[in-house]
Amino acid sequence: MTGDGRARPAAGDGRPQGADRASFRPRLYAPGPVAVPPSVLEALARPVVHHRTDAFRATFVRVRAALAEVLEVAGDEVMLLTGSGTTAFEAALVAAVPRGAHVLALRGGKFGDRWAAMARAFGYRVSEHDVAWGRAFDVDGLRVRLADVGQPDAVTLVHSETSTGVLHDVAALAEAVRTHAPDALVLVDAVTSLAAAELRPRAWGLDAVVAGSQKGVMLPPGLGFAWLSERAWARGEEAGRRVPAYTLDLHRERPRQRAGDSGTTPATSLVVAAEVALGLLLAEGLPARRQALGRRNRALLAAGRALGAEPFAERASPAVAAMTTPEGLAAPAVVRALADRGVRIAGGQDHLASRLIRPSLLGHGDDYDAVVLAAALEDAWRDLGRTVASGAAVAAAMAVLGS
Ligand SMILES: *Cc1c(COP(=O)(O)O)cnc(C)c1O
């Protein structure tokens, strides 16, 4: 019986079951969209402003400058687009890579596949370089492939491949491209690495870096960000065979955005909130933020390991803890059991759907969120009939956090 005299349906160990689960509050622990800080939510609740005003233009200009800082290209222009991360990748691709060009797409997961498919949709000649999902690209393999395919005009890379949890070594891979295919532009999907992993577009010689608002920047979905190197801007300008674009024509947008304008109505409320979100990141400091996310992600992987789940990524991204469930424990069932307790994580995609779970602490939160997630994983395991020593995953997570 409970305090109010209701009979509580209880499992053998007395844990709350069934209707009591309605008392769990929703927790978003997926690798995007992520939980958003309260001050950002407050900014989103402000009255809608008009975009053709001096005040909004000033905000737009400041947000672009803050984005450049977060991307570690301070002083350069970052294009601020209404749309998702994919929108930004598309805009950057067609702005920099001329019609009919040869694109080498590195595919090691869902997003690598997407950029190859996109390049094909735009009529580029596309070659692929593949690695098994969960593995990281190595420099030697890329060198061999570059020699195979001749001199591509552009190479697409995913920094943090969210579908597999792998953080690819973009610094080394970009260097290999510069050495063996010096004219190839290096276009990088940094959607889940931005603000989570070290990313140095200039020092690494990258030509385009794109991201979106609903991941490490801790905003709702709806904004895309794209930085292009001077070489990439020039390549697009000079070619005289630009792939057609209109709302996503970055060459047209560039002078407008410099003045705080954009060709179409931007997502004004998101832009206003972006100033708050980016301000929080810069106040915390990128190195501190990265360290915290790395620690929390290691805690999640340790919690999973205590339950018999294995890290999937050869080189783990701090943005997502991709793990294979133990034999006989179906990943979709784990995702559902967690959802019953208010906890939203991501499952696996494509051929990994039955075995992969992908919790993430990329959003607003603190170290204790890793402990909450560890406790929820233990409960999900029990819900699915597994015997788990009480506190096993929690202890494993805390051992990492405390160390
Ligand atoms: C989420 C994600 C994307 C896609 O971003 P959208 O905002 O959904 O368009 C692309 N790449 C990676 C690595 C992602 O995690």
PDB file of C-alpha atoms in Angstrom, residues 98-271:
ATOM      1  CA  PRO A  98      31.143  23.545 -59.241  1.00  0.00           C
ATOM      2  CA  ARG A  99      28.778  21.618 -61.481  1.00  0.00           C
ATOM      3  CA  GLY A 100      30.045  18.251 -62.674  1.00  0.00           C
ATOM      4  CA  ALA A 101      32.885  18.164 -60.156  1.00  0.00           C
ATOM      5  CA  HIS A 102      34.237  14.934 -58.699  1.00  0.00           C
ATOM      6  CA  VAL A 103      33.345  14.405 -55.047  1.00  0.00           C
ATOM      7  CA  LEU A 104      34.885  11.701 -52.863  1.00  0.00           C
ATOM      8  CA  ALA A 105      32.503  10.913 -50.013  1.00  0.00           C
ATOM      9  CA  LEU A 106      33.846   9.180 -46.915  1.00  0.00           C
ATOM     10  CA  ARG A 107      31.041   6.963 -45.637  1.00  0.00           C
ATOM     11  CA  GLY A 108      31.192   5.254 -42.279  1.00  0.00           C
ATOM     12  CA  GLY A 109      27.586   5.642 -41.211  1.00  0.00           C
ATOM     13  CA  LYS A 110      24.240   7.207 -41.892  1.00  0.00           C
ATOM     14  CA  PHE A 111      25.497  10.757 -42.289  1.00  0.00           C
ATOM     15  CA  GLY A 112      28.430   9.815 -44.477  1.00  0.00           C
ATOM     16  CA  ASP A 113      25.851   8.085 -46.692  1.00  0.00           C
ATOM     17  CA  ARG A 114      23.722  11.203 -46.713  1.00  0.00           C
ATOM     18  CA  TRP A 115      26.460  13.443 -48.102  1.00  0.00           C
ATOM     19  CA  ALA A 116      27.218  10.929 -50.862  1.00  0.00           C
ATOM     20  CA  ALA A 117      23.513  10.775 -51.751  1.00  0.00           C
ATOM     21  CA  MET A 118      23.243  14.547 -51.688  1.00  0.00           C
ATOM     22  CA  ALA A 119      26.256  15.009 -53.950  1.00  0.00           C
ATOM     23  CA  ARG A 120      24.726  12.512 -56.362  1.00  0.00           C
ATOM     24  CA  ALA A 121      21.387  14.338 -56.265  1.00  0.00           C
ATOM     25  CA  PHE A 122      23.175  17.486 -57.418  1.00  0.00           C
ATOM     26  CA  GLY A 123      24.709  15.671 -60.356  1.00  0.00           C
ATOM     27  CA  TYR A 124      28.293  15.572 -59.132  1.00  0.00           C
ATOM     28  CA  ARG A 125      30.456  12.628 -60.069  1.00  0.00           C
ATOM     29  CA  VAL A 126      30.660  10.752 -56.796  1.00  0.00           C
ATOM     30  CA  SER A 127      33.197   8.207 -55.577  1.00  0.00           C
ATOM     31  CA  GLU A 128      33.020   6.593 -52.199  1.00  0.00           C
ATOM     32  CA  HIS A 129      35.468   5.552 -49.571  1.00  0.00           C
ATOM     33  CA  ASP A 130      33.900   3.255 -47.009  1.00  0.00           C
ATOM     34  CA  VAL A 131      34.747   1.936 -43.622  1.00  0.00           C
ATOM     35  CA  ALA A 132      32.605  -0.507 -41.645  1.00  0.00           C
ATOM     36  CA  TRP A 133      30.143   1.190 -39.317  1.00  0.00           C
ATOM     37  CA  GLY A 134      31.800   1.609 -35.940  1.00  0.00           C
ATOM     38  CA  ARG A 135      35.316   1.785 -37.383  1.00  0.00           C
ATOM     39  CA  ALA A 136      37.328   4.970 -37.845  1.00  0.00           C
ATOM     40  CA  PHE A 137      38.894   5.977 -41.163  1.00  0.00           C
ATOM     41  CA  ASP A 138      42.665   5.675 -41.246  1.00  0.00           C
ATOM     42  CA  VAL A 139      45.081   7.822 -43.164  1.00  0.00           C
ATOM     43  CA  ASP A 140      46.687   4.967 -45.112  1.00  0.00           C
ATOM     44  CA  GLY A 141      43.345   3.713 -46.383  1.00  0.00           C
ATOM     45  CA  LEU A 142      42.414   7.205 -47.491  1.00  0.00           C
ATOM     46  CA  ARG A 143      45.745   7.699 -49.253  1.00  0.00           C
ATOM     47  CA  VAL A 144      45.236   4.494 -51.228  1.00  0.00           C
ATOM     48  CA  ARG A 145      41.682   5.465 -52.153  1.00  0.00           C
ATOM     49  CA  LEU A 146      42.747   8.966 -53.222  1.00  0.00           C
ATOM     50  CA  ALA A 147      45.323   7.408 -55.544  1.00  0.00           C
ATOM     51  CA  ASP A 148      42.628   5.060 -56.902  1.00  0.00           C
ATOM     52  CA  VAL A 149      40.078   7.691 -57.753  1.00  0.00           C
ATOM     53  CA  GLY A 150      42.472  10.293 -59.166  1.00  0.00           C
ATOM     54  CA  GLN A 151      42.274  13.879 -58.028  1.00  0.00           C
ATOM     55  CA  PRO A 152      38.815  14.621 -56.622  1.00  0.00           C
ATOM     56  CA  ASP A 153      37.624  18.239 -56.472  1.00  0.00           C
ATOM     57  CA  ALA A 154      36.134  17.814 -53.020  1.00  0.00           C
ATOM     58  CA  VAL A 155      36.123  15.335 -50.161  1.00  0.00           C
ATOM     59  CA  THR A 156      33.244  15.076 -47.684  1.00  0.00           C
ATOM     60  CA  LEU A 157      33.947  13.958 -44.120  1.00  0.00           C
ATOM     61  CA  VAL A 158      31.819  13.499 -41.020  1.00  0.00           C
ATOM     62  CA  HIS A 159      33.670  14.518 -37.880  1.00  0.00           C
ATOM     63  CA  SER A 160      31.418  12.911 -35.259  1.00  0.00           C
ATOM     64  CA  GLU A 161      29.408  10.185 -37.044  1.00  0.00           C
ATOM     65  CA  THR A 162      26.363  10.226 -34.799  1.00  0.00           C
ATOM     66  CA  SER A 163      24.925   7.003 -36.197  1.00  0.00           C
ATOM     67  CA  THR A 164      27.929   4.962 -35.014  1.00  0.00           C
ATOM     68  CA  GLY A 165      29.395   7.128 -32.245  1.00  0.00           C
ATOM     69  CA  VAL A 166      32.765   7.390 -33.997  1.00  0.00           C
ATOM     70  CA  LEU A 167      34.842  10.551 -33.826  1.00  0.00           C
ATOM     71  CA  HIS A 168      36.864  10.510 -37.029  1.00  0.00           C
ATOM     72  CA  ASP A 169      40.344  12.019 -36.981  1.00  0.00           C
ATOM     73  CA  VAL A 170      39.555  14.971 -39.219  1.00  0.00           C
ATOM     74  CA  ALA A 171      42.899  16.668 -38.551  1.00  0.00           C
ATOM     75  CA  ALA A 172      44.856  13.678 -39.895  1.00  0.00           C
ATOM     76  CA  LEU A 173      42.432  12.881 -42.723  1.00  0.00           C
ATOM     77  CA  ALA A 174      42.371  16.490 -43.938  1.00  0.00           C
ATOM     78  CA  GLU A 175      46.151  16.555 -43.888  1.00  0.00           C
ATOM     79  CA  ALA A 176      46.222  13.411 -46.023  1.00  0.00           C
ATOM     80  CA  VAL A 177      43.884  15.071 -48.525  1.00  0.00           C
ATOM     81  CA  ARG A 178      46.029  18.222 -48.630  1.00  0.00           C
ATOM     82  CA  THR A 179      49.130  16.119 -49.248  1.00  0.00           C
ATOM     83  CA  HIS A 180      47.766  13.702 -51.846  1.00  0.00           C
ATOM     84  CA  ALA A 181      45.009  15.758 -53.497  1.00  0.00           C
ATOM     85  CA  PRO A 182      46.039  19.356 -52.829  1.00  0.00           C
ATOM     86  CA  ASP A 183      43.269  20.900 -54.930  1.00  0.00           C
ATOM     87  CA  ALA A 184      40.458  19.021 -53.234  1.00  0.00           C
ATOM     88  CA  LEU A 185      38.220  21.017 -50.938  1.00  0.00           C
ATOM     89  CA  VAL A 186      37.612  19.344 -47.572  1.00  0.00           C
ATOM     90  CA  LEU A 187      33.988  19.689 -46.479  1.00  0.00           C
ATOM     91  CA  VAL A 188      33.258  18.657 -42.906  1.00  0.00           C
ATOM     92  CA  ASP A 189      30.019  17.759 -41.168  1.00  0.00           C
ATOM     93  CA  ALA A 190      30.589  19.025 -37.631  1.00  0.00           C
ATOM     94  CA  VAL A 191      26.959  18.756 -36.609  1.00  0.00           C
ATOM     95  CA  THR A 192      27.635  16.816 -33.387  1.00  0.00           C
ATOM     96  CA  SER A 193      31.300  17.675 -32.925  1.00  0.00           C
ATOM     97  CA  LEU A 194      30.783  21.431 -32.645  1.00  0.00           C
ATOM     98  CA  ALA A 195      31.233  22.405 -28.974  1.00  0.00           C
ATOM     99  CA  ALA A 196      31.883  18.744 -28.087  1.00  0.00           C
ATOM    100  CA  ALA A 197      35.203  17.824 -29.718  1.00  0.00           C
ATOM    101  CA  GLU A 198      38.259  19.823 -30.686  1.00  0.00           C
ATOM    102  CA  LEU A 199      37.610  21.383 -34.082  1.00  0.00           C
ATOM    103  CA  ARG A 200      40.155  23.731 -35.671  1.00  0.00           C
ATOM    104  CA  PRO A 201      39.011  24.616 -39.182  1.00  0.00           C
ATOM    105  CA  ARG A 202      41.952  26.872 -40.052  1.00  0.00           C
ATOM    106  CA  ALA A 203      44.780  24.901 -38.461  1.00  0.00           C
ATOM    107  CA  TRP A 204      43.462  21.697 -40.022  1.00  0.00           C
ATOM    108  CA  GLY A 205      43.099  23.315 -43.463  1.00  0.00           C
ATOM    109  CA  LEU A 206      39.391  22.643 -43.801  1.00  0.00           C
ATOM    110  CA  ASP A 207      37.308  24.324 -46.503  1.00  0.00           C
ATOM    111  CA  ALA A 208      33.798  24.052 -45.142  1.00  0.00           C
ATOM    112  CA  VAL A 209      32.444  23.265 -41.696  1.00  0.00           C
ATOM    113  CA  VAL A 210      28.724  22.944 -41.113  1.00  0.00           C
ATOM    114  CA  ALA A 211      26.573  22.413 -38.045  1.00  0.00           C
ATOM    115  CA  GLY A 212      23.037  22.848 -36.789  1.00  0.00           C
ATOM    116  CA  SER A 213      21.394  24.390 -33.755  1.00  0.00           C
ATOM    117  CA  GLN A 214      19.838  21.365 -32.026  1.00  0.00           C
ATOM    118  CA  LYS A 215      23.010  19.546 -31.008  1.00  0.00           C
ATOM    119  CA  GLY A 216      25.998  20.891 -29.057  1.00  0.00           C
ATOM    120  CA  VAL A 217      24.855  24.498 -29.266  1.00  0.00           C
ATOM    121  CA  MET A 218      21.788  23.617 -27.153  1.00  0.00           C
ATOM    122  CA  LEU A 219      19.072  25.360 -29.122  1.00  0.00           C
ATOM    123  CA  PRO A 220      15.920  23.837 -30.585  1.00  0.00           C
ATOM    124  CA  PRO A 221      16.155  22.632 -34.218  1.00  0.00           C
ATOM    125  CA  GLY A 222      15.819  25.230 -36.930  1.00  0.00           C
ATOM    126  CA  LEU A 223      19.162  26.918 -37.617  1.00  0.00           C
ATOM    127  CA  GLY A 224      22.068  25.764 -39.765  1.00  0.00           C
ATOM    128  CA  PHE A 225      25.606  27.170 -39.685  1.00  0.00           C
ATOM    129  CA  ALA A 226      28.189  27.109 -42.441  1.00  0.00           C
ATOM    130  CA  TRP A 227      31.755  28.392 -42.522  1.00  0.00           C
ATOM    131  CA  LEU A 228      33.730  28.377 -45.783  1.00  0.00           C
ATOM    132  CA  SER A 229      37.450  28.962 -46.272  1.00  0.00           C
ATOM    133  CA  GLU A 230      38.498  31.779 -48.588  1.00  0.00           C
ATOM    134  CA  ARG A 231      39.598  29.096 -51.044  1.00  0.00           C
ATOM    135  CA  ALA A 232      36.116  27.557 -51.002  1.00  0.00           C
ATOM    136  CA  TRP A 233      34.382  30.900 -51.508  1.00  0.00           C
ATOM    137  CA  ALA A 234      36.730  31.682 -54.398  1.00  0.00           C
ATOM    138  CA  ARG A 235      36.346  28.239 -56.003  1.00  0.00           C
ATOM    139  CA  GLY A 236      32.601  28.716 -56.116  1.00  0.00           C
ATOM    140  CA  GLU A 237      32.879  32.233 -57.526  1.00  0.00           C
ATOM    141  CA  GLU A 238      35.439  31.511 -60.210  1.00  0.00           C
ATOM    142  CA  ALA A 239      34.003  28.368 -61.684  1.00  0.00           C
ATOM    143  CA  GLY A 240      31.267  29.965 -63.767  1.00  0.00           C
ATOM    144  CA  ARG A 241      29.449  26.663 -63.474  1.00  0.00           C
ATOM    145  CA  ARG A 242      27.742  26.975 -60.185  1.00  0.00           C
ATOM    146  CA  VAL A 243      25.034  24.494 -59.234  1.00  0.00           C
ATOM    147  CA  PRO A 244      21.800  26.503 -59.163  1.00  0.00           C
ATOM    148  CA  ALA A 245      20.583  27.634 -55.752  1.00  0.00           C
ATOM    149  CA  TYR A 246      18.227  30.359 -54.645  1.00  0.00           C
ATOM    150  CA  THR A 247      17.307  30.648 -50.959  1.00  0.00           C
ATOM    151  CA  LEU A 248      20.436  28.667 -50.134  1.00  0.00           C
ATOM    152  CA  ASP A 249      22.744  30.617 -52.449  1.00  0.00           C
ATOM    153  CA  LEU A 250      25.469  31.571 -49.993  1.00  0.00           C
ATOM    154  CA  HIS A 251      27.166  33.868 -52.509  1.00  0.00           C
ATOM    155  CA  ARG A 252      24.019  35.988 -52.651  1.00  0.00           C
ATOM    156  CA  GLU A 253      23.487  35.728 -48.900  1.00  0.00           C
ATOM    157  CA  ARG A 254      26.992  36.716 -47.911  1.00  0.00           C
ATOM    158  CA  PRO A 255      26.803  40.512 -48.447  1.00  0.00           C
ATOM    159  CA  ARG A 256      23.315  40.567 -46.963  1.00  0.00           C
ATOM    160  CA  GLN A 257      24.324  38.714 -43.839  1.00  0.00           C
ATOM    161  CA  ARG A 258      27.256  41.033 -43.337  1.00  0.00           C
ATOM    162  CA  ALA A 259      24.666  43.782 -42.859  1.00  0.00           C
ATOM    163  CA  GLY A 260      22.492  41.654 -40.579  1.00  0.00           C
ATOM    164  CA  ASP A 261      19.979  40.787 -43.283  1.00  0.00           C
ATOM    165  CA  SER A 262      19.030  37.615 -45.049  1.00  0.00           C
ATOM    166  CA  GLY A 263      17.162  37.056 -48.294  1.00  0.00           C
ATOM    167  CA  THR A 264      14.166  35.448 -46.639  1.00  0.00           C
ATOM    168  CA  THR A 265      12.681  35.838 -43.173  1.00  0.00           C
ATOM    169  CA  PRO A 266      15.065  34.205 -40.712  1.00  0.00           C
ATOM    170  CA  ALA A 267      13.843  32.236 -37.675  1.00  0.00           C
ATOM    171  CA  THR A 268      14.003  35.421 -35.606  1.00  0.00           C
ATOM    172  CA  SER A 269      13.167  33.866 -32.227  1.00  0.00           C
ATOM    173  CA  LEU A 270      15.851  31.212 -32.692  1.00  0.00           C
ATOM    174  CA  VAL A 271      18.387  33.861 -33.655  1.00  0.00           C
TER     175      VAL A 271
END
